Amino acid sequence: MYHRHLPVDRWSGSRLFRQSESQARFRRLLASFVIALGLLAFSLAASPGEGRFSAFESKVALADGGHSQGGLPDLRTPTPLNAHEPEQTDAQHDMGMEGTEGTHDTSVDSSPESHEATGQDAHAPQASSPQNDAEMSEEHALSSSDEADTAREQATGDGGTAEDHESAGSDNHEAESATPNDPEDTGSEGMSGRDDHGNTAPDDHGAAGTEGSGSDSHGAEAEGPSDLARNLTLGGFAAINGSVLVTAAILKKKSPRKGRNRAAVHGTGPAHEAIKTAAAAPITLSVEPAPVVAPVVAPVLTPFTEPIDIADASATEGEDVA
Amino acid sequence: MSANRNLLENRTVLATLKSRWYPGILQIITAAVFVIIVYQLVAGPASAHKNLGTALTWVLWWPIIPIIFVVFGRFWCAICPFGTLSDLVQKFVGNQRPVPAFLRKYGIWIIDALFILITWSDHVWGIVENPWGSGVLMLMLTTGVVVSGAFWQRRAWCRYLCFLGGLSGNYARAGMLQLRANTDICATCKSRAACFNGNENGPGCPMFEFPRQMDTNARCTLCAACVKTCPYGAITLSWRPPTKELWFIRNPKFEEAFLAAVIMGIVFVQNITMLEVWQPILGGLQSLTGTDSYAVNFTITFLIAMAIPIGMLMLAAGIARRLNKDSMVSNFAKFGYAIIPLDIAGHIAHNLFHLLAEGKAVVYTAMEAAGQQVEAGSTSLVSMPVIQLLQYGLIALGALASLYVIFRIAKNHYGQAGRAMTWATAAPYAALIAVFGVINIVLFVLPMAMRM
């Protein structure tokens, strides 16, 4: 009965759009976190046994029957707690410095490669302005029932401070909403390349192979995590954070504001076309997963990249060398 | 020096806080140190007593941080590298979404859970004693900060998720430096809450606080954003007697009182597991549980240690409610805050050992990280008897402060019913603090193991 008075097609179209957009956003978010978790699981699972969480492993091992070794201090390997005795504090707590390893090799390529935004950088054009900040603030003021409640509780009758708090935001909101949309605020359709960061497979970190093959000069300590595992850890977290940042950048570019986004999509004219053009442009973000991949790939490649030792070869292959 | 004197009347202090370099310059310094620490933890020496990251984090920073909270409130949070990272992420890719309602409602419980989980993880996986474990913890926190900053407004992480933020919030209530707004000036304000919303002079309060109504240090980081944005100079900064805020908490929250009790349990755990008596306890647990799994036996100890202060506080609340006819939850929430001074004392006393008995490790590891050869030597700055004396003094001071807070809370809430009611209500809690104090003293009498 009432529907005939409504612009049915536009109404249903708008609702459909909202549903599909929110669903798509959720899917993107979910996919991003799944990728991140997968990378984390990969990086943890691929680390060698003597490396990561060696303290945990040693504890488990001892817990399985090794308690005769002497209890908690031993449990806390690889950095055993020095069983404390009162006189030990003042005197000879062994810092273990006598064996300084001048050439302790920390030159591992362990720094996570930060993702680089090139070309149509999703987050480059976003300039935060006081207006935006103010708008966000009032949005919080409008939505933050917690603060508002607190404010009401604490209002001392001097004019309704809580209401001041909220209405101030409302004023700002009205002022802000009059500002024109800018291109990077919108663009819910035609976005591509959101998974660019996952495809940068070429791994040119062959140099890391030397670490994989055991050139770590402090390997003699054999009590801590290996560089490989460290690389994997760093790489895992870099990948997660990179993934989150990319997701955030995409979301920010696509739909920083629900209201604005809808308005832009249903708009017409040159501004709308400009928005569509900007939105359709692919996002070219490249994230190098080298710290994760290189240590795994490098040991495989090492036999093919290292120079052949004639003496060894002769020992194993005999007459061929001769 | 007057306790209520507004420090912002001093032109140097005001200029410093209004400067655009504050707190940015300090943030840059702490962020740079943080990068060095994380690099050392993840890629440096695998042995804790050679690792600069471990020394800087667990021997220097962690013992000093509660002292900073007591003196300057949550000032650390203003210059914390995680906060800086959150700001940067927000600036470049932040979606500026409102903080979800569940986070606002249950944030403090999440903080409680995280704090317990991290402490548990430390003992089961040896985070503190394993540089890499510490590094992984830092990286996990970094990930949380990045996620929070990428999606939510302002410093949602610091206010609703950071476990250290929860701890600092509780400790800062006992802090000596407070930032407030002059409500007389605020009553005539026409700036549309510039302190909250921000203006051309700077952003609004990153901690979602409205200075006009702020009556606690728990969420103020002294970042001075409101000092910059307030056009009327309504913000004041003044010293106050330590613990004063605890006397007059208008809206006590059960979860915050719960955290105060949990911290006491954590202090117990940290102490017990570093004592020589821990081995017999562990052995007894093994025979009791029938398993020698460290994780299982420690978890039982951990739960008991957590349950002791919580249960005892509930017991005291149960006794007190019979006298003051208030509800048990209300009693728990009101008087749970009184444990905070003893929490702080226990926390500082425990870490004082690490700071003073292992302090030179910071210098040694720094020299080694710089490529210099270091002669082996003692890491202690003072002798053990001196440390123990300081620990006893701190515990006594903390217990006295807690007792006084109990008296003030009882007087504040039940004073109208007469002095007898005040004393009767305070008595069970005073007994509770006495028990906690004695337990702490006993724990500090026993010899303790080192971190490095």
CSV table of N, CA and C in Angstrom, one decimal, chain B residues 75-132:
chain,number,residue,atom,x,y,z
B,75,PHE,N,52.1,9.8,32.4
B,75,PHE,CA,53.0,10.5,31.5
B,75,PHE,C,53.7,9.6,30.5
B,76,TRP,N,54.0,8.4,31.0
B,76,TRP,CA,54.7,7.5,30.1
B,76,TRP,C,53.9,7.2,28.8
B,77,CYS,N,52.6,7.1,29.0
B,77,CYS,CA,51.7,6.8,27.9
B,77,CYS,C,51.7,7.9,26.8
B,78,ALA,N,52.1,9.1,27.2
B,78,ALA,CA,52.1,10.2,26.2
B,78,ALA,C,53.3,10.0,25.3
B,79,ILE,N,54.4,9.4,25.8
B,79,ILE,CA,55.6,9.2,25.0
B,79,ILE,C,55.9,7.8,24.7
B,80,CYS,N,55.0,6.9,25.0
B,80,CYS,CA,55.1,5.5,24.7
B,80,CYS,C,55.3,5.2,23.2
B,81,PRO,N,56.2,4.4,22.8
B,81,PRO,CA,56.4,4.2,21.4
B,81,PRO,C,55.2,3.5,20.7
B,82,PHE,N,54.4,2.7,21.5
B,82,PHE,CA,53.2,2.1,20.9
B,82,PHE,C,52.2,3.2,20.6
B,83,GLY,N,52.1,4.2,21.5
B,83,GLY,CA,51.2,5.3,21.2
B,83,GLY,C,51.6,6.0,20.0
B,84,THR,N,52.9,6.3,19.9
B,84,THR,CA,53.5,7.0,18.7
B,84,THR,C,53.1,6.2,17.4
B,85,LEU,N,53.3,4.9,17.5
B,85,LEU,CA,53.0,4.0,16.3
B,85,LEU,C,51.6,4.1,16.0
B,86,SER,N,50.7,4.1,17.0
B,86,SER,CA,49.3,4.2,16.8
B,86,SER,C,49.0,5.5,16.1
B,87,ASP,N,49.6,6.6,16.5
B,87,ASP,CA,49.3,7.9,15.9
B,87,ASP,C,49.7,7.9,14.4
B,88,LEU,N,50.9,7.3,14.2
B,88,LEU,CA,51.4,7.3,12.8
B,88,LEU,C,50.5,6.4,11.9
B,89,VAL,N,50.1,5.3,12.4
B,89,VAL,CA,49.2,4.4,11.6
B,89,VAL,C,47.9,5.1,11.3
B,90,GLN,N,47.4,5.8,12.3
B,90,GLN,CA,46.2,6.5,12.2
B,90,GLN,C,46.3,7.6,11.2
B,91,LYS,N,47.4,8.3,11.2
B,91,LYS,CA,47.6,9.4,10.3
B,91,LYS,C,47.6,9.0,8.8
B,92,PHE,N,48.2,7.8,8.6
B,92,PHE,CA,48.4,7.4,7.2
B,92,PHE,C,47.3,6.5,6.6
B,93,VAL,N,46.9,5.6,7.5
B,93,VAL,CA,45.8,4.7,7.0
B,93,VAL,C,44.7,4.5,7.9
B,94,GLY,N,44.6,5.4,8.9
B,94,GLY,CA,43.5,5.2,9.9
B,94,GLY,C,42.1,5.4,9.3
B,95,ASN,N,41.3,4.5,9.6
B,95,ASN,CA,39.9,4.6,9.2
B,95,ASN,C,39.0,5.4,10.1
B,96,GLN,N,39.6,5.7,11.3
B,96,GLN,CA,38.9,6.6,12.3
B,96,GLN,C,37.5,6.2,12.6
B,97,ARG,N,37.3,4.9,12.8
B,97,ARG,CA,36.0,4.4,13.1
B,97,ARG,C,35.8,4.5,14.6
B,98,PRO,N,34.5,4.7,15.0
B,98,PRO,CA,34.3,4.7,16.5
B,98,PRO,C,34.7,3.5,17.2
B,99,VAL,N,35.1,3.6,18.4
B,99,VAL,CA,35.5,2.4,19.1
B,99,VAL,C,34.2,1.5,19.3
B,100,PRO,N,34.3,0.2,19.0
B,100,PRO,CA,33.1,-0.6,19.2
B,100,PRO,C,32.6,-0.6,20.6
B,101,ALA,N,31.3,-0.7,20.7
B,101,ALA,CA,30.6,-0.6,22.0
B,101,ALA,C,31.2,-1.6,23.0
B,102,PHE,N,31.4,-2.8,22.5
B,102,PHE,CA,31.8,-3.9,23.4
B,102,PHE,C,33.2,-3.6,24.0
B,103,LEU,N,34.0,-2.9,23.2
B,103,LEU,CA,35.3,-2.5,23.7
B,103,LEU,C,35.2,-1.5,24.8
B,104,ARG,N,34.3,-0.5,24.6
B,104,ARG,CA,34.1,0.5,25.6
B,104,ARG,C,33.5,-0.1,26.9
B,105,LYS,N,32.7,-1.1,26.7
B,105,LYS,CA,32.1,-1.7,27.9
B,105,LYS,C,33.0,-2.7,28.6
B,106,TYR,N,33.7,-3.5,27.8
B,106,TYR,CA,34.4,-4.5,28.5
B,106,TYR,C,35.9,-4.3,28.3
B,107,GLY,N,36.4,-3.2,27.9
B,107,GLY,CA,37.8,-2.9,27.7
B,107,GLY,C,38.6,-3.2,28.9
B,108,ILE,N,38.2,-2.8,30.1
B,108,ILE,CA,39.0,-3.0,31.3
B,108,ILE,C,39.1,-4.5,31.6
B,109,TRP,N,38.0,-5.3,31.3
B,109,TRP,CA,38.1,-6.7,31.5
B,109,TRP,C,39.1,-7.4,30.5
B,110,ILE,N,39.1,-6.8,29.3
B,110,ILE,CA,40.1,-7.3,28.3
B,110,ILE,C,41.5,-7.1,28.8
B,111,ILE,N,41.7,-5.9,29.4
B,111,ILE,CA,43.0,-5.5,30.0
B,111,ILE,C,43.3,-6.5,31.1
B,112,ASP,N,42.4,-6.7,32.0
B,112,ASP,CA,42.6,-7.6,33.1
B,112,ASP,C,43.1,-9.0,32.5
B,113,ALA,N,42.3,-9.5,31.5
B,113,ALA,CA,42.6,-10.8,31.0
B,113,ALA,C,44.0,-10.8,30.3
B,114,LEU,N,44.3,-9.7,29.6
B,114,LEU,CA,45.6,-9.7,28.9
B,114,LEU,C,46.7,-9.6,29.9
B,115,PHE,N,46.5,-8.9,30.9
B,115,PHE,CA,47.6,-8.8,32.0
B,115,PHE,C,47.9,-10.1,32.6
B,116,ILE,N,46.8,-10.8,32.9
B,116,ILE,CA,46.9,-12.2,33.5
B,116,ILE,C,47.6,-13.1,32.5
B,117,LEU,N,47.1,-13.0,31.2
B,117,LEU,CA,47.7,-13.9,30.2
B,117,LEU,C,49.1,-13.7,29.9
B,118,ILE,N,49.5,-12.4,29.9
B,118,ILE,CA,51.0,-12.1,29.6
B,118,ILE,C,51.8,-12.6,30.8
B,119,THR,N,51.3,-12.4,32.0
B,119,THR,CA,52.1,-12.9,33.2
B,119,THR,C,52.2,-14.4,33.1
B,120,TRP,N,51.1,-15.1,32.8
B,120,TRP,CA,51.1,-16.5,32.7
B,120,TRP,C,52.1,-17.0,31.6
B,121,SER,N,52.0,-16.3,30.5
B,121,SER,CA,52.9,-16.7,29.4
B,121,SER,C,54.4,-16.5,29.7
B,122,ASP,N,54.6,-15.4,30.5
B,122,ASP,CA,56.0,-15.2,30.9
B,122,ASP,C,56.6,-16.4,31.7
B,123,HIS,N,55.8,-16.9,32.6
B,123,HIS,CA,56.3,-18.0,33.4
B,123,HIS,C,56.3,-19.3,32.6
B,124,VAL,N,55.4,-19.5,31.8
B,124,VAL,CA,55.3,-20.8,31.1
B,124,VAL,C,56.3,-20.8,29.9
B,125,TRP,N,56.5,-19.7,29.2
B,125,TRP,CA,57.3,-19.7,28.1
B,125,TRP,C,58.6,-18.9,28.3
B,126,GLY,N,58.8,-18.4,29.5
B,126,GLY,CA,60.0,-17.7,29.8
B,126,GLY,C,60.2,-16.5,29.0
B,127,ILE,N,59.3,-15.6,28.9
B,127,ILE,CA,59.4,-14.4,28.0
B,127,ILE,C,60.5,-13.5,28.5
B,128,VAL,N,60.5,-13.2,29.8
B,128,VAL,CA,61.5,-12.2,30.3
B,128,VAL,C,62.9,-12.8,30.2
B,129,GLU,N,63.1,-14.0,30.5
B,129,GLU,CA,64.4,-14.6,30.5
B,129,GLU,C,64.9,-15.0,29.1
B,130,ASN,N,64.0,-14.9,28.1
B,130,ASN,CA,64.4,-15.2,26.7
B,130,ASN,C,64.2,-14.0,25.9
B,131,PRO,N,65.3,-13.4,25.4
B,131,PRO,CA,65.2,-12.2,24.6
B,131,PRO,C,64.2,-12.3,23.4
B,132,TRP,N,64.3,-13.5,22.8
B,132,TRP,CA,63.4,-13.6,21.7
B,132,TRP,C,61.9,-13.7,22.1
